[in-house]
Short mmCIF file of C-alpha atoms and ligand atoms in Angstrom, two decimals:
data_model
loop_
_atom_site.label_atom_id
_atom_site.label_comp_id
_atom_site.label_asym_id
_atom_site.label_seq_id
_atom_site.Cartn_x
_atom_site.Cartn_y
_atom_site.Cartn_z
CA UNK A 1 -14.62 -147.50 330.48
CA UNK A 2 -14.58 -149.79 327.30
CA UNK A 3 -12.50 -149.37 324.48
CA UNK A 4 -13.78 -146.67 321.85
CA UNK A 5 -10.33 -146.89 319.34
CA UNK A 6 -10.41 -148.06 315.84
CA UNK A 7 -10.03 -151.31 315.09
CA UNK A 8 -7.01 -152.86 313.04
CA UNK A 9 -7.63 -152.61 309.55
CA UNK A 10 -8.22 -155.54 307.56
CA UNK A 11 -4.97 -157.38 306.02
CA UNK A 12 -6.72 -158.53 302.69
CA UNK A 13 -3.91 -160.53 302.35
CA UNK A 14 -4.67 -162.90 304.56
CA UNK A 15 -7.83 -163.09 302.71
CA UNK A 16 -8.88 -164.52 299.53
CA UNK A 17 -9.60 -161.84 297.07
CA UNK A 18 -13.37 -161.65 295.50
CA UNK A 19 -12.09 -162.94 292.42
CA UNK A 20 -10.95 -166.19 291.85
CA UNK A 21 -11.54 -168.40 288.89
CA UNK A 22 -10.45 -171.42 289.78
CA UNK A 23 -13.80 -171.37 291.60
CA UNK A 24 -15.93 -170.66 289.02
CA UNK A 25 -19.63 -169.12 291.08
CA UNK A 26 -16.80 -165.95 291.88
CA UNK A 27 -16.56 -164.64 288.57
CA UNK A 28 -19.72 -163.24 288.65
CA UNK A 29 -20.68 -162.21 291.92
CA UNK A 30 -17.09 -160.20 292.64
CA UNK A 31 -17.25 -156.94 292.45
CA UNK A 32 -14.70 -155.11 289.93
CA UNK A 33 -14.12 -151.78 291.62
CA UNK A 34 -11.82 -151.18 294.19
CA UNK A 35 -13.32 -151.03 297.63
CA UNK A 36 -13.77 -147.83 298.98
CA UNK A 37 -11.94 -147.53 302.21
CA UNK A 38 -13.32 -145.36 304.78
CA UNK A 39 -13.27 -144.74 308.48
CA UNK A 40 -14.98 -146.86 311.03
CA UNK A 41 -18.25 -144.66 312.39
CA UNK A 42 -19.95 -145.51 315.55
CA UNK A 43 -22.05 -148.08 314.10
CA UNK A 44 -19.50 -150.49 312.70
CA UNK A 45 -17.53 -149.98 315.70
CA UNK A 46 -20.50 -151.53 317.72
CA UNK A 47 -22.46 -155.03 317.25
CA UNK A 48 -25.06 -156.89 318.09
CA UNK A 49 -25.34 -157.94 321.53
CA UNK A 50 -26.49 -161.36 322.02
CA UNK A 51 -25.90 -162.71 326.08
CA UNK A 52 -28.48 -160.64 327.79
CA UNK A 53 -31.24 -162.15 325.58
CA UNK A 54 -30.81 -164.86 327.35
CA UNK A 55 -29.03 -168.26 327.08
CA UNK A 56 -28.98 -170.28 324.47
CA UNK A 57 -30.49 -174.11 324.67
CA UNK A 58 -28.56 -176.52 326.92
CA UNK A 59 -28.29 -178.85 323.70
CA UNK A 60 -27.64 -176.07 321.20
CA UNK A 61 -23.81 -176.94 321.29
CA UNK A 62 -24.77 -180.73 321.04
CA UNK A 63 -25.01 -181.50 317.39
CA UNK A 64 -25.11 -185.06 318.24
CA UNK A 65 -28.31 -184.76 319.99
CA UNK A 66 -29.82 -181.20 319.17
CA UNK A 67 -32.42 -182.28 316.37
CA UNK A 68 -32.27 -185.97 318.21
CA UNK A 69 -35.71 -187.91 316.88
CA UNK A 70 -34.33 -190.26 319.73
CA UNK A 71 -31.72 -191.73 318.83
CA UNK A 72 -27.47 -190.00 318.30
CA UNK A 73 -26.31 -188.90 314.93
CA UNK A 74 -23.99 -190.99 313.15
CA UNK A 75 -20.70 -191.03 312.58
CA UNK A 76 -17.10 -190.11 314.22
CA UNK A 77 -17.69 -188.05 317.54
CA UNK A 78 -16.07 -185.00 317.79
CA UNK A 79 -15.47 -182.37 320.09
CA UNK A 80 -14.21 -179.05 318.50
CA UNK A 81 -12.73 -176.13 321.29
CA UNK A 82 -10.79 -173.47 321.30
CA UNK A 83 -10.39 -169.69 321.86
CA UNK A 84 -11.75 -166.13 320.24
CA UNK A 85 -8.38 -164.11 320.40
CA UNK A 86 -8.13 -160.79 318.83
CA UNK A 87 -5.33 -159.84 316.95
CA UNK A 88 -3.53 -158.69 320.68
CA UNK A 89 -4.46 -162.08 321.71
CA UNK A 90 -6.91 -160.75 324.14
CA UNK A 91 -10.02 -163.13 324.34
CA UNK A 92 -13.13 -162.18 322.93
CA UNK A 93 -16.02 -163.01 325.97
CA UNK A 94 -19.59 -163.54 325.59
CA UNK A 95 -19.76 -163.42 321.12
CA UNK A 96 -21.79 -165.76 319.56
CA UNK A 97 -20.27 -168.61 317.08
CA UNK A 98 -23.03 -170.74 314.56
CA UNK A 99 -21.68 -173.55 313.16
CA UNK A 100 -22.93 -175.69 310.21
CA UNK A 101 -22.69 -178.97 308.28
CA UNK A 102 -23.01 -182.16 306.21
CA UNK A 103 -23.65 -185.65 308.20
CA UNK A 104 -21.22 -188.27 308.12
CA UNK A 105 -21.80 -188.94 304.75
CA UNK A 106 -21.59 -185.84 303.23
CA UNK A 107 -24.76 -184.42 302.89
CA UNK A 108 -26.68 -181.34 304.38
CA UNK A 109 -29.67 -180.47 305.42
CA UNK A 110 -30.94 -178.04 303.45
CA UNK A 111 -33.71 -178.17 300.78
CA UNK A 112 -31.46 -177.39 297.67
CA UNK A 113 -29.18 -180.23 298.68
CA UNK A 114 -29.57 -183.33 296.72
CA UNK A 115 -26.69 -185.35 296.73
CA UNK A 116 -27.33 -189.11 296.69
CA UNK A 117 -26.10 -189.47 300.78
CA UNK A 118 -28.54 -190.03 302.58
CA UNK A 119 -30.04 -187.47 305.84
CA UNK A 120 -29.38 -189.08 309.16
CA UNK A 121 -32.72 -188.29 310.45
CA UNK A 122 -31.10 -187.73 314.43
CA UNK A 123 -28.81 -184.93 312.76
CA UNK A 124 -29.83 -181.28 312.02
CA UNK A 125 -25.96 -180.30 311.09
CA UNK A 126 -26.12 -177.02 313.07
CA UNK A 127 -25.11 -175.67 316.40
CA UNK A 128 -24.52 -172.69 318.53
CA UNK A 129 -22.63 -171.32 320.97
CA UNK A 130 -21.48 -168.23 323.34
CA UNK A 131 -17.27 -167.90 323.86
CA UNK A 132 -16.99 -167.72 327.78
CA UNK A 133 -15.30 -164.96 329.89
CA UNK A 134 -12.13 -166.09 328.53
CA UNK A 135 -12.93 -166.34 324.96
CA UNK A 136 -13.16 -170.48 325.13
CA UNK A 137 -15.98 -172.20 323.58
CA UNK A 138 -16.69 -175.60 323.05
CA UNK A 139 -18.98 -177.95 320.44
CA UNK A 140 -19.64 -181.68 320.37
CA UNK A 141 -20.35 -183.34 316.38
CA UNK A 142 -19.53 -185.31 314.51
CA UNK A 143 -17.07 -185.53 311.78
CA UNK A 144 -18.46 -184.32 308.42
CA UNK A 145 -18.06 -186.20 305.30
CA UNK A 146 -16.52 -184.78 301.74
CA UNK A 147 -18.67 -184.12 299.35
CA UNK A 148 -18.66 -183.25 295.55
CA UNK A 149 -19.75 -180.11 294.00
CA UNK A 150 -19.70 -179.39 290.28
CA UNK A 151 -16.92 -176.68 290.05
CA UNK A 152 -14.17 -178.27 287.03
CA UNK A 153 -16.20 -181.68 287.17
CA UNK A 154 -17.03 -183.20 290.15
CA UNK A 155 -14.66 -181.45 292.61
CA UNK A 156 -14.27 -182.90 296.22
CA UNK A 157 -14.68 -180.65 299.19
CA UNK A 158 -12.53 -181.76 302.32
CA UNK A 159 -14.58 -182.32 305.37
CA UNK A 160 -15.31 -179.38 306.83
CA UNK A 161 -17.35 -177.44 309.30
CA UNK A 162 -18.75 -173.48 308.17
CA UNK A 163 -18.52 -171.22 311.46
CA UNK A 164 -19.61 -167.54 311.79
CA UNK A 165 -18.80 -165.45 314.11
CA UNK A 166 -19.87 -161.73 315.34
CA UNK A 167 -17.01 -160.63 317.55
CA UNK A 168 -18.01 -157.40 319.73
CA UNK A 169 -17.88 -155.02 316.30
CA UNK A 170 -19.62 -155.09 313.77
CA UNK A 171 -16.26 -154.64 311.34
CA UNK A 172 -15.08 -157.99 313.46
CA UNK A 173 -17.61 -159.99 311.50
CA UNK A 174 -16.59 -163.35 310.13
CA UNK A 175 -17.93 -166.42 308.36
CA UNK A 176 -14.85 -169.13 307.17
CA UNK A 177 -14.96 -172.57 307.59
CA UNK A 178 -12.62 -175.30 309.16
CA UNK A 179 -10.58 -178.08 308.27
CA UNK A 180 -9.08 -181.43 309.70
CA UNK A 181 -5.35 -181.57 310.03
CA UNK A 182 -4.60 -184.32 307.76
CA UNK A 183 -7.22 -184.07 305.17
CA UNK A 184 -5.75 -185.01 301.82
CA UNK A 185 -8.65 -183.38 299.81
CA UNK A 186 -7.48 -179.59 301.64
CA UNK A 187 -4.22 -178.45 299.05
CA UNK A 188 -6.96 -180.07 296.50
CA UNK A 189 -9.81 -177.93 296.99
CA UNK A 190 -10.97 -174.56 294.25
CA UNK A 191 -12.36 -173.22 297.55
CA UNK A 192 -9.35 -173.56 300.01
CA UNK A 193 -6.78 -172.54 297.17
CA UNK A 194 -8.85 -169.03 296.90
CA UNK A 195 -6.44 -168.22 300.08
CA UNK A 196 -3.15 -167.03 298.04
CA UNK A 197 -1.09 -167.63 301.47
CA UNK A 198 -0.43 -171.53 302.41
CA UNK A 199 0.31 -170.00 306.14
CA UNK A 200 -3.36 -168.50 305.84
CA UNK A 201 -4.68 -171.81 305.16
CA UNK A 202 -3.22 -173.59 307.84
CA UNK A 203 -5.26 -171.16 310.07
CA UNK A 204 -7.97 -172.52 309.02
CA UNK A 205 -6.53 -176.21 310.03
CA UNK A 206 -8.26 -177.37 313.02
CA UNK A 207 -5.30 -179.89 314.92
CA UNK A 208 -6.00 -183.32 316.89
CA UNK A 209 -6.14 -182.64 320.05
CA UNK A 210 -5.79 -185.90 322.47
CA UNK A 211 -5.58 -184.45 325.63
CA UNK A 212 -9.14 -183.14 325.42
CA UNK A 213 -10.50 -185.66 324.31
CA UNK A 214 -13.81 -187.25 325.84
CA UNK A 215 -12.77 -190.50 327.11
CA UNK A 216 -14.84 -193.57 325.64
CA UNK A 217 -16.98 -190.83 323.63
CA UNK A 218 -15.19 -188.10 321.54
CA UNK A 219 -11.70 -187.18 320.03
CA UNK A 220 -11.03 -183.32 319.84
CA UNK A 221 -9.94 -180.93 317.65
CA UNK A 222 -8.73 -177.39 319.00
CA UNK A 223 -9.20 -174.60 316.73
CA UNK A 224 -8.71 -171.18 317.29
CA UNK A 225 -9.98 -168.03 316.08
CA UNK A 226 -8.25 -164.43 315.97
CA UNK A 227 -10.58 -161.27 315.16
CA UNK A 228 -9.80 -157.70 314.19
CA UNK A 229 -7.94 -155.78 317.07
CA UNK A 230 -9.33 -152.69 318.67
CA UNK A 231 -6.06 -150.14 319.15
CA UNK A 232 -6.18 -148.55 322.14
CA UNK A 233 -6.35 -144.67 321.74
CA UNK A 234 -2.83 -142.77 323.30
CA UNK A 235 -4.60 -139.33 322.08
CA UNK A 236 -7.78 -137.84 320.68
CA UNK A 237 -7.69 -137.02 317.35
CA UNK A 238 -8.19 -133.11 316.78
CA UNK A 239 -11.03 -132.27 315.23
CA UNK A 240 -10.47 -131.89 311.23
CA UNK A 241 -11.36 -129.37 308.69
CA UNK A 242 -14.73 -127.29 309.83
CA UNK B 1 12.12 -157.63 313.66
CA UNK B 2 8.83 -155.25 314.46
CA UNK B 3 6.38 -156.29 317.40
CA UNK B 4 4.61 -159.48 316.17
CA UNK B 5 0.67 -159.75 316.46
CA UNK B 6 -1.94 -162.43 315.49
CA UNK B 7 -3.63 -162.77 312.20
CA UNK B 8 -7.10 -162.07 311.72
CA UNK B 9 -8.50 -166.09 310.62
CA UNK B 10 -8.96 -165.91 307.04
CA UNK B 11 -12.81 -165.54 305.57
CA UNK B 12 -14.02 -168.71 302.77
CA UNK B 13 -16.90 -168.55 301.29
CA UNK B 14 -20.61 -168.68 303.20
CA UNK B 15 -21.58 -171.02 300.58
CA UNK B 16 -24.71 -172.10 299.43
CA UNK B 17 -26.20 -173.88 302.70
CA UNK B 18 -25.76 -170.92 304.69
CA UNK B 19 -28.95 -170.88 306.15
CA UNK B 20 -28.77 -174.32 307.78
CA UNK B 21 -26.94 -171.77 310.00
CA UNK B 22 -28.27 -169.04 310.14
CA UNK B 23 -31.70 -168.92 309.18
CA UNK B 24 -32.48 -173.08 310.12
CA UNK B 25 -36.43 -172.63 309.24
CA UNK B 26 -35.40 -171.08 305.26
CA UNK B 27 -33.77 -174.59 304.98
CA UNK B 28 -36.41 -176.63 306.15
CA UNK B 29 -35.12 -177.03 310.11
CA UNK B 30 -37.41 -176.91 312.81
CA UNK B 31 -37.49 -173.74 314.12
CA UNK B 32 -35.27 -172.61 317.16
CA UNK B 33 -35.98 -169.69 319.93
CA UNK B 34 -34.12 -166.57 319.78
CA UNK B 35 -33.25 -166.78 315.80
CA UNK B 36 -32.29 -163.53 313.86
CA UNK B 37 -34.50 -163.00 311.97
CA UNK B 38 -35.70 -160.14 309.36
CA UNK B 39 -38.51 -158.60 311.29
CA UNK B 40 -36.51 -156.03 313.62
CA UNK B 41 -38.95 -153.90 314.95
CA UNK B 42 -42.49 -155.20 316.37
CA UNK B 43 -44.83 -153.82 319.35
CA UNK B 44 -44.34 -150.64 320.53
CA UNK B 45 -40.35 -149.95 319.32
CA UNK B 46 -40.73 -145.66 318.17
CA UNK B 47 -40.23 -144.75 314.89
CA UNK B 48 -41.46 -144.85 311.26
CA UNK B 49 -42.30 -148.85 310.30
CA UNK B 50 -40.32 -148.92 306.68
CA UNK B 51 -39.62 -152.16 304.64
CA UNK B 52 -36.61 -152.67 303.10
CA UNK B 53 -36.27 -155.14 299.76
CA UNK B 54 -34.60 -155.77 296.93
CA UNK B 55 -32.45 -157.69 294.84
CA UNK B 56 -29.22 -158.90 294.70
CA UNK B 57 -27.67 -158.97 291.44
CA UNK B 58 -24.83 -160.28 289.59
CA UNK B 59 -22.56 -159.58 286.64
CA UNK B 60 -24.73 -161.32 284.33
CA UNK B 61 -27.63 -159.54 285.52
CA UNK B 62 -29.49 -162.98 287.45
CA UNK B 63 -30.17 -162.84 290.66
CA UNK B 64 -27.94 -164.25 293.58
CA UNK B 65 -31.01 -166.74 295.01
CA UNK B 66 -28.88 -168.10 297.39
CA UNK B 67 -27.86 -165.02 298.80
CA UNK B 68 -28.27 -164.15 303.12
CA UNK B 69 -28.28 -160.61 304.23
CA UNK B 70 -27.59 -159.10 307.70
CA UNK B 71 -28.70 -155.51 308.41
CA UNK B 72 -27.81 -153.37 311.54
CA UNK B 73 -29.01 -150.23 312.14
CA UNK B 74 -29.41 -147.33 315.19
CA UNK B 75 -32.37 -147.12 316.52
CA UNK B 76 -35.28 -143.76 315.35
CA UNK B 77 -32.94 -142.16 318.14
CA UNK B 78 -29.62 -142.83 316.41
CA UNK B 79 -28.55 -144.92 318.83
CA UNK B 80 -27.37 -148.63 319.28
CA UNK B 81 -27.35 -149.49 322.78
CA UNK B 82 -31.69 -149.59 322.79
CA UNK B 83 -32.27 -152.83 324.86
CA UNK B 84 -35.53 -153.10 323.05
CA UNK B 85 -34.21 -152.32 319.28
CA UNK B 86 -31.36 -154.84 319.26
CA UNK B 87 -31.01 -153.48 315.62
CA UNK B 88 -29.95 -156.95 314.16
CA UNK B 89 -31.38 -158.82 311.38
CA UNK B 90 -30.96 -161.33 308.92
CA UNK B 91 -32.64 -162.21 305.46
CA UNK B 92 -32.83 -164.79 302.54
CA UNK B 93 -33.30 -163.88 299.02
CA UNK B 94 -35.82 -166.08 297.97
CA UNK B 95 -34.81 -169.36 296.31
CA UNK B 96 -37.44 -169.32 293.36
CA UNK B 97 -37.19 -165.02 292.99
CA UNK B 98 -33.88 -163.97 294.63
CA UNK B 99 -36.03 -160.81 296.36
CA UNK B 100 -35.32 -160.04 300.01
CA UNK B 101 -37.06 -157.69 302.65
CA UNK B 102 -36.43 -156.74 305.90
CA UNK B 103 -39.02 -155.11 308.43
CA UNK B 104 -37.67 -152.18 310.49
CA UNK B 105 -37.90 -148.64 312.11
CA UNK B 106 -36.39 -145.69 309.66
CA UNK B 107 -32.98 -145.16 311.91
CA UNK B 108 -32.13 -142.02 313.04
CA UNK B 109 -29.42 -139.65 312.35
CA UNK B 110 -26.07 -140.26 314.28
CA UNK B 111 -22.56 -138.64 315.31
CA UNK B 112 -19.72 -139.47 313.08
CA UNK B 113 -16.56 -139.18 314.58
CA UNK B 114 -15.51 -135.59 314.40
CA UNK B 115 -18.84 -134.63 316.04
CA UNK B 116 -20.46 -133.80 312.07
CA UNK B 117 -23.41 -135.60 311.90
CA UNK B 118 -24.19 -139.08 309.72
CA UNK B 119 -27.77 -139.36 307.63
CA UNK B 120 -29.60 -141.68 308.87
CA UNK B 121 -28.73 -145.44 306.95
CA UNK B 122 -28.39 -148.58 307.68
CA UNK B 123 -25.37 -151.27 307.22
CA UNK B 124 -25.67 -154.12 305.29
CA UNK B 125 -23.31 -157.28 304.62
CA UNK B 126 -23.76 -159.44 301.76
CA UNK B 127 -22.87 -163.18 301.85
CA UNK B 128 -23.47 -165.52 299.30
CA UNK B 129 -21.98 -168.90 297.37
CA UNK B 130 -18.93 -167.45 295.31
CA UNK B 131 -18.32 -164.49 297.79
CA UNK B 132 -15.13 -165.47 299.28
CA UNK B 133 -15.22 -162.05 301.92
CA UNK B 134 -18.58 -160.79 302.93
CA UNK B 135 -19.23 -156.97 301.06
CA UNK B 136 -20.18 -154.49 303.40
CA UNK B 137 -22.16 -151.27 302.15
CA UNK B 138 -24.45 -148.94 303.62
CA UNK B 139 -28.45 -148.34 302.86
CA UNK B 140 -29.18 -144.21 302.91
CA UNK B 141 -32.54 -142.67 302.47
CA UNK B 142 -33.95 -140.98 299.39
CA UNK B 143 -35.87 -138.78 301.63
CA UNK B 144 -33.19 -137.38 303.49
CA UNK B 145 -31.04 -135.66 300.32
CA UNK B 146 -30.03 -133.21 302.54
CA UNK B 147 -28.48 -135.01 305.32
CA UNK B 148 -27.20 -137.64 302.40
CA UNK B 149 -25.21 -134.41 300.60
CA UNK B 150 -23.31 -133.83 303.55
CA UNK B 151 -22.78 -137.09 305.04
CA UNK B 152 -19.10 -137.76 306.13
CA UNK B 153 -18.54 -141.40 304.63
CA UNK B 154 -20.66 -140.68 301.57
CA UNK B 155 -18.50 -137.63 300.47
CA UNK B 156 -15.60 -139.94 301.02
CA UNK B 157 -16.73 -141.99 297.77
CA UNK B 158 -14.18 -140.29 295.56
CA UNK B 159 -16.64 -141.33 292.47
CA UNK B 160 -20.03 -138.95 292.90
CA UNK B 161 -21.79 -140.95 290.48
CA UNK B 162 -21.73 -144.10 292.56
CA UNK B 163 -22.73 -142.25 295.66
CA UNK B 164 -26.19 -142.95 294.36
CA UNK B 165 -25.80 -146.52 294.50
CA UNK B 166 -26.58 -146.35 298.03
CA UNK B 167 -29.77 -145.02 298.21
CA UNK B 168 -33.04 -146.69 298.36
CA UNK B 169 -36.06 -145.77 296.74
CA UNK B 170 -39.31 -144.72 298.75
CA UNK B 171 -42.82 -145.51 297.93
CA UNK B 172 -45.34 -147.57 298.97
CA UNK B 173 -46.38 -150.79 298.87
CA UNK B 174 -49.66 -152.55 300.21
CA UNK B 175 -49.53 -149.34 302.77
CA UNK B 176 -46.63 -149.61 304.24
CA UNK B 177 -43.70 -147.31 303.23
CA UNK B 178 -40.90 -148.99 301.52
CA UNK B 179 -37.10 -148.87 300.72
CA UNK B 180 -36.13 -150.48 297.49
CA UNK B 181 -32.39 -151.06 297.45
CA UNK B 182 -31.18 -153.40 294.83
CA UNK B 183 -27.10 -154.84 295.67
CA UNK B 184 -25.41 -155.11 291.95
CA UNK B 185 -22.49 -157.34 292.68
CA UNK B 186 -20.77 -156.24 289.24
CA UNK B 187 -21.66 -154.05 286.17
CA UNK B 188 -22.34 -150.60 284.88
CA UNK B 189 -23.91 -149.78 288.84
CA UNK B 190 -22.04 -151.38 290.73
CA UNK B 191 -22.58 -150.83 294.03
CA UNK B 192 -20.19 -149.36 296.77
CA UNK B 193 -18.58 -151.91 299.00
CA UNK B 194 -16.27 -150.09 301.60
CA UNK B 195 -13.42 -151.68 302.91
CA UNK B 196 -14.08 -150.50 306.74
FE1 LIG C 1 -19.99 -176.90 302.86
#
């Protein structure tokens, strides 16, 4: 029988909080109350189901080749793996991951996006991809560029690649993004330093990984990813009040 | 030392190119198969055919334009495991407008966890540039006042006023019924986020 218990709550300290002026677009759009904490009804304890609608393209992991106009995107070739754990380090099978960025030079894809980089017209800058029975999943790219964003000035983001992820709850759901181990620009960035917790950060720290790499084509990066954990349930809960 | 367990990965921000994403065609990417999109129900799903819109808001009172929503719902049964209701969707606020709208079945009512009953609503999780953790709130019915007065998780809301924060409005529009919900980040009405 699946698991029906609650899951973990959320430790908003391993979170950045909604507000956070040192990058400025939060002041506005963070809400000032408290939130409301309540318990997890059937609905949030359940989630979209995306494996038997059928698979996903062959190339939809490929963001080398996925919006190919025939020729390979440019830039460093990547592979990014890793795991879905949940907080009990059990792996989280068959949940969908999107991923999405700028080319090589720093520039997306996206029609409100008009920084001077040019688009490499072989790249699309997204991606998709179902964790396997053992929560692994895998991604070929290639390396994103920094770019600048007007924050204080002309602030540099460090490369980085935006993931989202669905988990099998809907309370499990996650966007972040990832980071290169190494990247100068990360202790730098308005965006990173919302996270009050250095060790936080460095979860989101994706680390050279040479012994997956893809001889004569790709160096890897491993990054893993932990969800909420479902407790299991020792005893039903009595019925309250009524 | 107390049993050690993993950390949930820390959230950042969706940011403004979410869609690339998420919604590839709102960017300007050809479109993929099997994308989430805001139409839900279509063909012969049961229930009532409602729209949901609205705006996001912020503190200043403009809209969040670059803001993506994600609904999920039961289905006009009150269930979530209908193979042909996945009960997912996703929508853009409009870059020139902020407005967003989501086409779906009016969910039924459904257990809570004591065996009392929850109105029907729908859940809804806000992501936008400058939102560091997704919000998470709940649409309920202004047609269903009854079921909404004694609904577990909105007699939690320790505040009464703000309970009607999470109601959308029915009417009509072009003949088909509608839900208008409007998301105020900050302010006077703020909406209900729930830490869940
Ligand atoms: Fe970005």
């Amino acid at each position: 029988m699946a698991e029906t218990g609650d899951f973990n709550r959320r430790d908003r300290k391993s979170h950045p909080p909604a507000f956070t002026p040192g990058y400025k677009t939060s002041v506005l759009r963070a809400p000032r109350c408290a939130l409301v904490s309540v318990e997890q009804g059937v609905g949030e304890k359940a989630g979209p189901i995306f494996v038997p609608r059928g698979g996903l393209d062959p190339l939809d992991n490929d963001l080398i080749r996925n919006f190919s106009q025939g020729g390979e995107a440019i830039g460093e070739r990547i592979v990014v793996h890793g795991r879905v754990l949940d907080e009990y380090a059990r792996p989280v099978p068959n949940t969908l991951i999107e991923v999405w960025q700028a080319n090589a030079g720093g520039r997306y894809r996206h029609k409100n996006d008009s920084y001077l980089a040019p688009l490499d017209p072989n790249f699309g800058g997204t991606g998709r991809c179902l964790t396997n029975a053992e929560g692994r999943y895998f991604f070929r790219t290639i390396r994103p560029g920094p770019y600048p964003w007007r924050n204080d000035g002309s602030d540099w983001r460090p490369a980085h690649i935006h993931f989202s992820i669905f988990g099998e709850a809907f309370v499990q759901r996650l966007i972040s993004q990832l980071y290169f181990e190494g990247d100068p620009l990360i202790p730098l960035c308005p965006i990173v330093n919302t996270i009050p917790d250095p060790a936080a950060v460095d979860r989101l720290v994706a680390r050279l990984d040479m012994g997956q790499q893809m001889p004569f084509d790709a160096l890897a990066y491993r990054f893993d990813i932990v969800l909420r954990g479902r407790r299991q349930t020792f005893f039903e809960n009595k019925r309250e009040g009524n | 030392m107390p049993v050690a367990y993993l950390k949930e990965t820390p959230s950042q921000t969706a940011g403004p190119y979410v869609h690339i994403g998420t919604l590839p065609a709102v960017a300007g990417l050809p479109v993929r198969s099997q994308e989430n999109l805001s139409v839900l129900a279509s063909g012969s799903v049961p229930g009532e055919r409602i729209r949901i819109t609205g705006v996001v808001w912020d503190g200043a009172g403009h809209p969040v334009k670059d803001a993506l929503l994600e609904l999920w719902q039961a289905d006009a049964a009150g269930r979530h495991d209908n193979p042909d209701f996945p009960g997912f969707g996703r929508a853009a606020a409009d870059f020139a407008t902020g407005a967003f709208s989501f086409e779906t079945v009016k969910p039924g009512a459904l257990p809570w966890r004591d065996g009392r009953t929850q109105a029907p609503h729908v859940c809804l999780l806000i992501f936008a540039r400058g939102i560091n953790i997704h919000l998470h709130t709940r649409m309920y019915f202004s047609d269903e006042a009854e079921a909404n007065a004694a609904d577990p998780m909105l007699k939690s809301i320790e505040h009464a006023g703000r309970r009607t924060t999470l109601v959308g409005e029915r009417g009509t529009e072009d003949g088909v019924v509608t839900y208008r919900f409007d998301i105020h980040l900050q302010g006077e009405n703020e909406t209900v986020f729930f830490d869940v």
